[in-house]
Tab-separated table of C-alpha atoms and ligand atoms in Angstrom:
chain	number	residue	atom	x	y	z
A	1	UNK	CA	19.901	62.880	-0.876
A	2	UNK	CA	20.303	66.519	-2.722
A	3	UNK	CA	16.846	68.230	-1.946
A	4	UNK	CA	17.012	71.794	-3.682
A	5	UNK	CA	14.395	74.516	-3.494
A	6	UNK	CA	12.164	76.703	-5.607
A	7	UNK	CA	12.927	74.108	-8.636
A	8	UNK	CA	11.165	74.792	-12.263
A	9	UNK	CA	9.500	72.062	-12.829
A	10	UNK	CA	9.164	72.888	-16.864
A	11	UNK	CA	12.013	70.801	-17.943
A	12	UNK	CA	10.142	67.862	-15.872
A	13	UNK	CA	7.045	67.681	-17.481
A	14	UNK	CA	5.968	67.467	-21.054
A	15	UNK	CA	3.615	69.667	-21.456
A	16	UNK	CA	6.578	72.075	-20.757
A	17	UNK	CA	4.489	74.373	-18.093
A	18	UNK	CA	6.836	76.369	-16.083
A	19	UNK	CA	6.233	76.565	-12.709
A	20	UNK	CA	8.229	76.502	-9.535
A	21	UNK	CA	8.289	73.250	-6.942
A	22	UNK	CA	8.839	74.632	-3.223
A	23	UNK	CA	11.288	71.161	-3.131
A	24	UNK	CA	12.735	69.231	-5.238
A	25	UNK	CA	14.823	66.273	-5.067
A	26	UNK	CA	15.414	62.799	-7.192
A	27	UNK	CA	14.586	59.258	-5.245
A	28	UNK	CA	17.447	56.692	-6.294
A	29	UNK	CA	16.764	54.076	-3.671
A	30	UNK	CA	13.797	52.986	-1.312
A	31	UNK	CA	16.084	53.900	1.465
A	32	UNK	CA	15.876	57.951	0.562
A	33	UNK	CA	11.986	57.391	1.136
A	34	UNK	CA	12.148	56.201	4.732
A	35	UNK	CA	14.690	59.221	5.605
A	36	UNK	CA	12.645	61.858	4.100
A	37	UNK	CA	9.920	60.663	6.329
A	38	UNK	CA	12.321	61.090	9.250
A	39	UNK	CA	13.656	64.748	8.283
A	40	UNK	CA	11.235	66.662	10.609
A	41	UNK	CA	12.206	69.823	8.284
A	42	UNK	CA	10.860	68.485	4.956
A	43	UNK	CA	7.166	69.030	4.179
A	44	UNK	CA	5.100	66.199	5.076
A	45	UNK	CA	3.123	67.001	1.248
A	46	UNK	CA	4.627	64.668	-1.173
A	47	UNK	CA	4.478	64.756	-5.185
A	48	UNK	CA	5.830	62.269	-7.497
A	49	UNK	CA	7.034	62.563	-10.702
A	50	UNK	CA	7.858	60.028	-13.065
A	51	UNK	CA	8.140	61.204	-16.841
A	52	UNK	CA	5.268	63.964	-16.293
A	53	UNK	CA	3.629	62.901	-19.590
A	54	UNK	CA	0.519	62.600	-17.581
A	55	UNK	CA	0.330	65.857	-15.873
A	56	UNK	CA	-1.033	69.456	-16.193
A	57	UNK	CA	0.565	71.644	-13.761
A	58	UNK	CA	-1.438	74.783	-13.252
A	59	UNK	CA	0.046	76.076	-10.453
A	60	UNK	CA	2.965	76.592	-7.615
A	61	UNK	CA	3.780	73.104	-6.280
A	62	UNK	CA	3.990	73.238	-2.790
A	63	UNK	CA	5.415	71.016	-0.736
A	64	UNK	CA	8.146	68.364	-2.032
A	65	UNK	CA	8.654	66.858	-5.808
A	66	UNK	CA	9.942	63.331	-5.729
A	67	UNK	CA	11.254	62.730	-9.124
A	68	UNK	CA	11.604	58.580	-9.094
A	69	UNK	CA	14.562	56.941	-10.246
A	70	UNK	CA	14.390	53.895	-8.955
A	71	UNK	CA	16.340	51.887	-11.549
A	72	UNK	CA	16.699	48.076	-12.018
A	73	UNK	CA	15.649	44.978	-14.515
A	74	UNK	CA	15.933	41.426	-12.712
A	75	UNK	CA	14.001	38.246	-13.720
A	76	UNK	CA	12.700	36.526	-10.627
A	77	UNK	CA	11.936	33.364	-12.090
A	78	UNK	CA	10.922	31.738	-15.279
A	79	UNK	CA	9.173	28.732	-17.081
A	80	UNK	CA	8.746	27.029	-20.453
A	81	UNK	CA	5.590	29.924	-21.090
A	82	UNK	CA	6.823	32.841	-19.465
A	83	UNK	CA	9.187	35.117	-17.311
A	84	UNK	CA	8.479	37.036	-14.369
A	85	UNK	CA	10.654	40.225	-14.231
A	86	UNK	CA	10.901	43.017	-11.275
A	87	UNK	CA	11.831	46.161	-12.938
A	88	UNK	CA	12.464	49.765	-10.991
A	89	UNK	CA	9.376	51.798	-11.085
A	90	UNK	CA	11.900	54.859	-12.557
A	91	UNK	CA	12.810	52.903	-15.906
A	92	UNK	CA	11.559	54.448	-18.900
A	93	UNK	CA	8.561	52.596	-20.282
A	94	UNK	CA	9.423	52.240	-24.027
A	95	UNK	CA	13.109	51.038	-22.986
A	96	UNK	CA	11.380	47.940	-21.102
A	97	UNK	CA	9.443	47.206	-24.345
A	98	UNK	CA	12.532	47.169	-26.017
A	99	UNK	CA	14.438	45.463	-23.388
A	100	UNK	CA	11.445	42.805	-23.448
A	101	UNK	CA	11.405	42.786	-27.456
A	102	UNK	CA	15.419	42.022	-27.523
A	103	UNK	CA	15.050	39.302	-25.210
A	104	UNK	CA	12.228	38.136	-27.516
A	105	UNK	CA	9.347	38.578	-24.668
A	106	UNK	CA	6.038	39.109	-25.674
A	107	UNK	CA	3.099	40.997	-24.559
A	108	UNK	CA	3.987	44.884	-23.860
A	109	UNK	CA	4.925	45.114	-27.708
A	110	UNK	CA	1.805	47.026	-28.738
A	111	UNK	CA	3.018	49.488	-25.741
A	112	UNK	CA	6.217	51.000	-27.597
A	113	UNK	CA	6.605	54.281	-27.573
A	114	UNK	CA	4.177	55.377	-24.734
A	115	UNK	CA	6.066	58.140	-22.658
A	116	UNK	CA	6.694	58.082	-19.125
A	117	UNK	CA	7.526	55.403	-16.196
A	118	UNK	CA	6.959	52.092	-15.444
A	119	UNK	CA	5.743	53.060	-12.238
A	120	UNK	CA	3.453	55.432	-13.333
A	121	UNK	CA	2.405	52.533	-15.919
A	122	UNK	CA	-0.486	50.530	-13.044
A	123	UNK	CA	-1.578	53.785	-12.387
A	124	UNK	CA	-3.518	54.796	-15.006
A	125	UNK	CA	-3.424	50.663	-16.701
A	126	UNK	CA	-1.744	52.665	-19.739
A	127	UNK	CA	-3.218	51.279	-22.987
A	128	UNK	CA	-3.303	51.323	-26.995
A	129	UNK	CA	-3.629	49.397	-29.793
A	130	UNK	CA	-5.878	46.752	-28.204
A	131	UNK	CA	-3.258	45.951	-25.157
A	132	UNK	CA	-3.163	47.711	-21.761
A	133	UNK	CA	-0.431	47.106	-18.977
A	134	UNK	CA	-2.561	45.020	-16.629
A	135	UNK	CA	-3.037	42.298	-18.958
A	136	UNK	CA	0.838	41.670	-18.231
A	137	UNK	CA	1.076	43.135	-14.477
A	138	UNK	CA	1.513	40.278	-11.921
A	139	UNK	CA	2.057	42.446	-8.629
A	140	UNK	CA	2.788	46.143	-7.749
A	141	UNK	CA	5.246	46.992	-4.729
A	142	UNK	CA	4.660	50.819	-3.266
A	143	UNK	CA	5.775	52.085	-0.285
A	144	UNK	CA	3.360	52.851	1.968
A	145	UNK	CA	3.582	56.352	3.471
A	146	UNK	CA	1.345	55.608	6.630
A	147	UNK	CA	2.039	52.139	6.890
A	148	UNK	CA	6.115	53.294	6.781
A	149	UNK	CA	6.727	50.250	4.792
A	150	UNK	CA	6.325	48.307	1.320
A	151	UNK	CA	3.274	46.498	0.644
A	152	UNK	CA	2.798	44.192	-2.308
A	153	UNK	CA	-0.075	44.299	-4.446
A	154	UNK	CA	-1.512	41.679	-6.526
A	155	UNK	CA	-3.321	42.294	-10.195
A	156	UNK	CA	-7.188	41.711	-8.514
A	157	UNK	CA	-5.930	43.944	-5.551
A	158	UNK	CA	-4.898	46.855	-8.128
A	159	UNK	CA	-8.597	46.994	-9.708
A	160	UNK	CA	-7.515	47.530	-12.932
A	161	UNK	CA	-10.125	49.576	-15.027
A	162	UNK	CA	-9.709	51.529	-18.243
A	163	UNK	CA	-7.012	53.988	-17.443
A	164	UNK	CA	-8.092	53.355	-13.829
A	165	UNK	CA	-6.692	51.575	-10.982
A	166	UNK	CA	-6.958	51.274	-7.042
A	167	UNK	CA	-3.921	54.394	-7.443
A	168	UNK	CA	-6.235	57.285	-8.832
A	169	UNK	CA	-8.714	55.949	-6.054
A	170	UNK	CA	-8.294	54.676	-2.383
A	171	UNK	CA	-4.456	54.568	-2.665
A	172	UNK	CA	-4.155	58.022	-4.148
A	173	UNK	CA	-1.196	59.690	-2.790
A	174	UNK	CA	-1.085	57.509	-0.223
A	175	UNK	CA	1.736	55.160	-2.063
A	176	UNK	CA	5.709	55.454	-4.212
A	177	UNK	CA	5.377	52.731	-6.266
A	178	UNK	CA	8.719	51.307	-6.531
A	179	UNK	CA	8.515	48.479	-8.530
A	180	UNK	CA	6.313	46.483	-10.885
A	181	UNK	CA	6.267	42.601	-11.700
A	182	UNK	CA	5.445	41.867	-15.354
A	183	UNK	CA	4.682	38.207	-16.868
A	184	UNK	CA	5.821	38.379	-20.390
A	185	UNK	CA	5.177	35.386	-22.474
A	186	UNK	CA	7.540	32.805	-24.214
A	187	UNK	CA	5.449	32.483	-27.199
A	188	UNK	CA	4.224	35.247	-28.540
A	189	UNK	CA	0.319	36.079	-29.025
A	190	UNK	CA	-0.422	38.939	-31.534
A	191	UNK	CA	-2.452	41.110	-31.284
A	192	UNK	CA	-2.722	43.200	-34.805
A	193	UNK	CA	-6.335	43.403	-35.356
A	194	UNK	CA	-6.261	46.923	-33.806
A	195	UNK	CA	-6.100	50.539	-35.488
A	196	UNK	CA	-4.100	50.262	-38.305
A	197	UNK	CA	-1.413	47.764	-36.998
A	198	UNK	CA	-2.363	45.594	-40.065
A	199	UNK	CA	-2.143	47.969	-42.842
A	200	UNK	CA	1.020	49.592	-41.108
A	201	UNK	CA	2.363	46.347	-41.480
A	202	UNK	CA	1.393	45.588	-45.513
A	203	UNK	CA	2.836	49.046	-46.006
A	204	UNK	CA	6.246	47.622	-44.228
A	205	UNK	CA	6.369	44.619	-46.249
A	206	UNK	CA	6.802	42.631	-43.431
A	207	UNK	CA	7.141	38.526	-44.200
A	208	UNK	CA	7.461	37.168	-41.234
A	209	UNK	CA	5.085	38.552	-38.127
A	210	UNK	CA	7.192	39.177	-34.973
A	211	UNK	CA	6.862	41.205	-31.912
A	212	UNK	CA	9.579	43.547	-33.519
A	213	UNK	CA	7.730	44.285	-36.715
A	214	UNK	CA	4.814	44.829	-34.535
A	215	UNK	CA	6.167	47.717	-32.006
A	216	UNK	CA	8.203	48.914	-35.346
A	217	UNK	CA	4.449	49.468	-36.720
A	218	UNK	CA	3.334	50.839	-33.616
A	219	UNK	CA	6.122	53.115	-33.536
A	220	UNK	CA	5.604	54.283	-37.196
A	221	UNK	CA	1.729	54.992	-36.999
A	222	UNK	CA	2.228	56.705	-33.486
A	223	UNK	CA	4.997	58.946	-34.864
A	224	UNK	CA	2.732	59.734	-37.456
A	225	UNK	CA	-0.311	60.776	-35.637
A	226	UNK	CA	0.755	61.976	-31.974
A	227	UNK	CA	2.704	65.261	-31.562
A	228	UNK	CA	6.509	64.663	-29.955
A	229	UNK	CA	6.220	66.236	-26.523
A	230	UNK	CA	9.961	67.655	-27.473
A	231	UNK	CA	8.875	69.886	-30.270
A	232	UNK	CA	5.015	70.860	-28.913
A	233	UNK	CA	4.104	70.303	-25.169
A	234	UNK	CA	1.192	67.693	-24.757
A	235	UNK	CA	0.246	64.867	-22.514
A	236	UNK	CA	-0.895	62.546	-25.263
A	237	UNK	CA	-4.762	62.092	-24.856
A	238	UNK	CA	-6.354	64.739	-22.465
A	239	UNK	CA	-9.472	62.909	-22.061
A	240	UNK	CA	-10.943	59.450	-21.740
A	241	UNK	CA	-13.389	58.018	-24.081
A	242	UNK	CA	-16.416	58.283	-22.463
A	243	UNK	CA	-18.266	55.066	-21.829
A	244	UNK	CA	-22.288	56.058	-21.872
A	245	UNK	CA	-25.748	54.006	-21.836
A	246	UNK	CA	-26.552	52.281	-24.995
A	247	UNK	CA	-30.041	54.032	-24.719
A	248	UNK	CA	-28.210	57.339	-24.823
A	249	UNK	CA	-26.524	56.639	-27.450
A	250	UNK	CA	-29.444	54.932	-29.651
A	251	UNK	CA	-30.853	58.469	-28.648
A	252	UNK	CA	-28.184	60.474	-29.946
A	253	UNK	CA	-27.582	58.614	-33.071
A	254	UNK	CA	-31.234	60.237	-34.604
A	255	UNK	CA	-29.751	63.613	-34.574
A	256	UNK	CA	-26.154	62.498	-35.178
A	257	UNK	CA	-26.135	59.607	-37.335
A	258	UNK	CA	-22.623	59.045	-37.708
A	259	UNK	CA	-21.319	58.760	-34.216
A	260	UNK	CA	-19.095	56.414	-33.675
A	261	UNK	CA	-18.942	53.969	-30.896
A	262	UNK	CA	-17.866	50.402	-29.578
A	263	UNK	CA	-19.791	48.131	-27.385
A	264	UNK	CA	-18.634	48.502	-23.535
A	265	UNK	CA	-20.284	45.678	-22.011
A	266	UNK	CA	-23.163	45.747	-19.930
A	267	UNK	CA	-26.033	47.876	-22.414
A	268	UNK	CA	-22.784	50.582	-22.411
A	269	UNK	CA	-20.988	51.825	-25.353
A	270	UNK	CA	-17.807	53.753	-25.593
A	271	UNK	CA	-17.718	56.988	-27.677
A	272	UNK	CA	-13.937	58.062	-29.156
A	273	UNK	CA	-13.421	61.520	-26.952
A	274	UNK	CA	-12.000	62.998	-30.088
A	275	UNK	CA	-14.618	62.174	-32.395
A	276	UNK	CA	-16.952	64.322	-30.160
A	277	UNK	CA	-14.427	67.483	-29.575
A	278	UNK	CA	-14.027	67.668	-33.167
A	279	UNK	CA	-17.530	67.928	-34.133
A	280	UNK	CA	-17.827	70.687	-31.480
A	281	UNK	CA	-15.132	72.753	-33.861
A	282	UNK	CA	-12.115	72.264	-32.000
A	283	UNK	CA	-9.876	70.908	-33.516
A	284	UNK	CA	-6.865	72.943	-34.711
A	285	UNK	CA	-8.249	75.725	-32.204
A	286	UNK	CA	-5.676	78.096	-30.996
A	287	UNK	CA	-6.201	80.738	-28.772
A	288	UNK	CA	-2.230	81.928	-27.556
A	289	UNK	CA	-0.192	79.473	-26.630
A	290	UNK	CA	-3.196	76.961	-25.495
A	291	UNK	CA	-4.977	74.612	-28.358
A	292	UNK	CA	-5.961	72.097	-29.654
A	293	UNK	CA	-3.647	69.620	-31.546
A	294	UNK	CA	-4.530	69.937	-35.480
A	295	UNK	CA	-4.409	66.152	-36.353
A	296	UNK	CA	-5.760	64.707	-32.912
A	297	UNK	CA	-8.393	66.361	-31.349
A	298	UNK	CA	-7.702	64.776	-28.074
A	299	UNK	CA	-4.454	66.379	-27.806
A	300	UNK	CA	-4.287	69.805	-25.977
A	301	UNK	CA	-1.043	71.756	-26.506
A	302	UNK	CA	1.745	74.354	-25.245
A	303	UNK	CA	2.891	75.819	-28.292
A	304	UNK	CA	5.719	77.560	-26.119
A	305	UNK	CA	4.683	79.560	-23.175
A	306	UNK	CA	1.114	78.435	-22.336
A	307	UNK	CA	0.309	78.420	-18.447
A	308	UNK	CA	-1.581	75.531	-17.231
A	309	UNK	CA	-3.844	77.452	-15.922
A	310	UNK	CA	-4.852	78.302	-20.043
A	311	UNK	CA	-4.776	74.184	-20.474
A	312	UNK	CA	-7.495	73.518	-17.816
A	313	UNK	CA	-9.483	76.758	-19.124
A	314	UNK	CA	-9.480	75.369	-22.567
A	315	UNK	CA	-10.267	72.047	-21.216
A	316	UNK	CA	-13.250	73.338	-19.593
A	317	UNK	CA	-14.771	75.120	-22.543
A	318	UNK	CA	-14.221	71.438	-24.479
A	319	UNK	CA	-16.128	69.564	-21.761
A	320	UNK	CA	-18.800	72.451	-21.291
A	321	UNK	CA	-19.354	72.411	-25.382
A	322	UNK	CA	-19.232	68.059	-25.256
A	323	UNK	CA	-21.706	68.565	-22.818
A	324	UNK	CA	-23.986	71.040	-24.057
A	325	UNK	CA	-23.892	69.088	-27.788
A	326	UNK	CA	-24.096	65.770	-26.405
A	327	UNK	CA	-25.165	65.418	-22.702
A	328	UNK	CA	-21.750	63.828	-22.953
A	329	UNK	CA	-19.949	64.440	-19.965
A	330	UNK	CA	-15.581	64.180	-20.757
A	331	UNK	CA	-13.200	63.278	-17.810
A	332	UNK	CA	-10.026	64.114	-17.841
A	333	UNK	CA	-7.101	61.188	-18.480
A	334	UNK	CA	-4.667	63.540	-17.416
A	335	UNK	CA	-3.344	64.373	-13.529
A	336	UNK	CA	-4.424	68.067	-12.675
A	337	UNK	CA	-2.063	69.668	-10.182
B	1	FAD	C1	2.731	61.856	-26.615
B	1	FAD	C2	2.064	61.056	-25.536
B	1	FAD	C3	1.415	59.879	-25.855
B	1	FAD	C4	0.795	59.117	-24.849
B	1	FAD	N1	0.168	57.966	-25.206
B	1	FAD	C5	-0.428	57.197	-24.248
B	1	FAD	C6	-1.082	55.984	-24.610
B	1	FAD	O1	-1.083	55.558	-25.769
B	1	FAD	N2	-1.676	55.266	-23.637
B	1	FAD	C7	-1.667	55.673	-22.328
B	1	FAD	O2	-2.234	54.961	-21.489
B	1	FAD	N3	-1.069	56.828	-21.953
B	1	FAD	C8	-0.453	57.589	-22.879
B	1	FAD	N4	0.165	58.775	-22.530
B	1	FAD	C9	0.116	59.209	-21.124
B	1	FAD	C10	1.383	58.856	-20.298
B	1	FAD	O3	2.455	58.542	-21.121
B	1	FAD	C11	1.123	57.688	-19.352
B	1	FAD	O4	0.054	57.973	-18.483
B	1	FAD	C12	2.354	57.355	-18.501
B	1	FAD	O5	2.144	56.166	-17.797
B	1	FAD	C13	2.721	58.464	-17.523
B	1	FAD	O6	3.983	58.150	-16.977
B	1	FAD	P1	4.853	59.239	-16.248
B	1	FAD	O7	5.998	58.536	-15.625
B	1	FAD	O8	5.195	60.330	-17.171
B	1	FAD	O9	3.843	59.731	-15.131
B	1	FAD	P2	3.739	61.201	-14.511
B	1	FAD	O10	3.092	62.086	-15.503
B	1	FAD	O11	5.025	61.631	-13.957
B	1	FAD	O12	2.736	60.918	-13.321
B	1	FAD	C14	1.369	60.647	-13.564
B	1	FAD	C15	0.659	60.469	-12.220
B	1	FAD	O13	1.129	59.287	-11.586
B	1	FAD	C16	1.736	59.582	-10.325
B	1	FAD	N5	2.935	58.762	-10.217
B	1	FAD	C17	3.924	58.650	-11.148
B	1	FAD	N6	4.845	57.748	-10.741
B	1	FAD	C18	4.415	57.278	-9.537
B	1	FAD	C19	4.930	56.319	-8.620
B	1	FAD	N7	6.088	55.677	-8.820
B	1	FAD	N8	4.211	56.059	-7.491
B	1	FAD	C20	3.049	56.704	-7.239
B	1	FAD	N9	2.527	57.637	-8.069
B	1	FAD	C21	3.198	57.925	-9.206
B	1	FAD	C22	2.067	61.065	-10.365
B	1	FAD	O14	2.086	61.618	-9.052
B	1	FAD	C23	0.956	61.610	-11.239
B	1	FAD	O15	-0.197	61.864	-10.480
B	1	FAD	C24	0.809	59.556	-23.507
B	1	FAD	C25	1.484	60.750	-23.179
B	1	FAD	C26	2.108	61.494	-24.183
B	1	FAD	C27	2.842	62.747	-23.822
């Protein structure tokens, strides 16, 4: 294990902040874990990075970086529905969905082109288009800093919530996931009802419905809409849609009659994030290198040399002016460091 010191971490994360990490080194086995547990000289403060797609860094990173690459695709077993695979928490995300797509699995199709890990993918339940990862997550292996050992979680364990999960809570930096068991299905279920899968798909001329055409859709309308981290930093959505009362919304709607929403279950409604940043005036806002994407209000940006320091500033004013307009309080999707 190669552990190197005062590392820039801007080349790691893509929102393309530049700062240093005290340590740095890359995990390629579950071995490397135990022994940097046993190296008495290594700090005992532990970060890990997977794609950083999800991550504002706003300052020095003290301590060590992990960056996983724990690699590896194996199907444990399989019947006349469905396959069971174990796949390395360090694989790249959109390269399962196309491994599962090419091996004509269904389920994580709707999931192309999301950046980042598969580890980091139970984290935060990643979602879109009308799928999210738990709907296809049988168990969740981490090692278990305290414990000194790997512990096997099952879907209920995980407590899968929207862009939530036992990780961001009780097993917050207390776990390296290492690997993640998916159930993909034999025969396919689609889902296209969602954004505009189905008119992607008229526009395609697509005859016969597959799982391809649909992540080739999802690919196309994504491309479209999201900025690519490699020509303007960003973390994809910076906030959650916030899920509020119905009562506060009925409320709301007399002054602002055109808000949208979606019914959340239990007298609760969800209200898009970027819906409500936009009517605050921010979209397209620039101020330096900090702002606010021009087509997606949800999507803060670097336009070269913003600290992240500027991000969460920026951030701030958004959920200050959210709150002031709408009593609306926004929470951050992304990981503040
Ligand atoms: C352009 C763009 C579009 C996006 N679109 C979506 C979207 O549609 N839906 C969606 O849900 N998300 C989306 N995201 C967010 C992001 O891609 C996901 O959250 C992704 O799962 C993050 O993976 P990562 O490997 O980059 O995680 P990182 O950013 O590296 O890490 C995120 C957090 O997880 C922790 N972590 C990472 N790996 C591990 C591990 N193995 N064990 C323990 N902790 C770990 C880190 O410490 C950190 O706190 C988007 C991001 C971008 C840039």
């Amino acid at each position: 294990m190669q552990i190197q010191q005062n590392v820039s971490l801007r080349p790691f994360n893509t929102f393309g902040i530049d700062v240093p990490a005290e340590y740095f080194t890359s995990i390629t086995d579950i071995a490397s874990l135990q022994e940097l547990m046993d190296d008495a000289k290594l700090p005992s403060v532990r970060h890990i990075l997977g794609g950083g797609s999800n991550v504002l860094l706003t300052k020095r990173v003290n301590g060590i970086v992990l960056q996983n690459r724990l690699k590896g695709i194996t199907v444990i077993k399989e019947d006349d529905a469905h396959v069971w695979l174990t796949v390395g928490s360090g694989e790249v995300w959109h390269q399962l969905v196309m491994f599962a797509i090419n091996s004509g699995w269904a389920g994580i199709e709707n999931l192309a082109l999301i950046p980042g890990t598969v580890g980091a993918a139970p984290i935060q339940n990643i979602g879109a288009y009308g799928v999210e990862a738990k709907e296809t997550i049988g168990t969740v292996t981490a090692w278990h800093w305290q414990e000194k050992a790997l512990v096997t979680y099952n879907n209920s364990q995980c407590s899968f919530g929207y862009r939530d999960s036992i990780f961001k809570h009780a097993l917050k930096d207390q776990v390296f996931i290492t690997s993640v068991t998916f159930r993909l299905n034999k025969q396919p279920v689609y889902k296209i009802s969602y954004g505009a899968i189905t008119e992607e798909l008229e526009r395609m001329h697509i005859g016969t419905m597959s799982i391809r055409a649909i992540a080739n859709a999802v690919i196309a309308i994504r491309t479209s809409k999201l900025p690519d981290p490699a020509q303007i930093g960003n973390a994809g959505s910076f906030f959650k849609n916030p899920t509020i009362a119905k009562e506060h919304y009925d409320t709301l709607l007399i002054d602002h009659p055109g808000m949208p929403s979606y019914p959340a279950g239990n007298s609760t409604v969800k209200v898009p994030a970027g819906w409500l940043i936009e009517q605050c005036g921010w979209k397209g806002y620039r101020n330096g290198d900090a702002g606010v994407h021009s087509r997606q209000a949800l999507v803060l940006v670097n336009y070269s040399n913003a600290s992240g320091d500027q991000i969460w500033r920026l951030s701030q004013q958004i959920v200050d002016s959210v709150k002031d307009k709408y009593s609306i309080e926004l929470e951050r999707e992304v990981q503040v460091w």
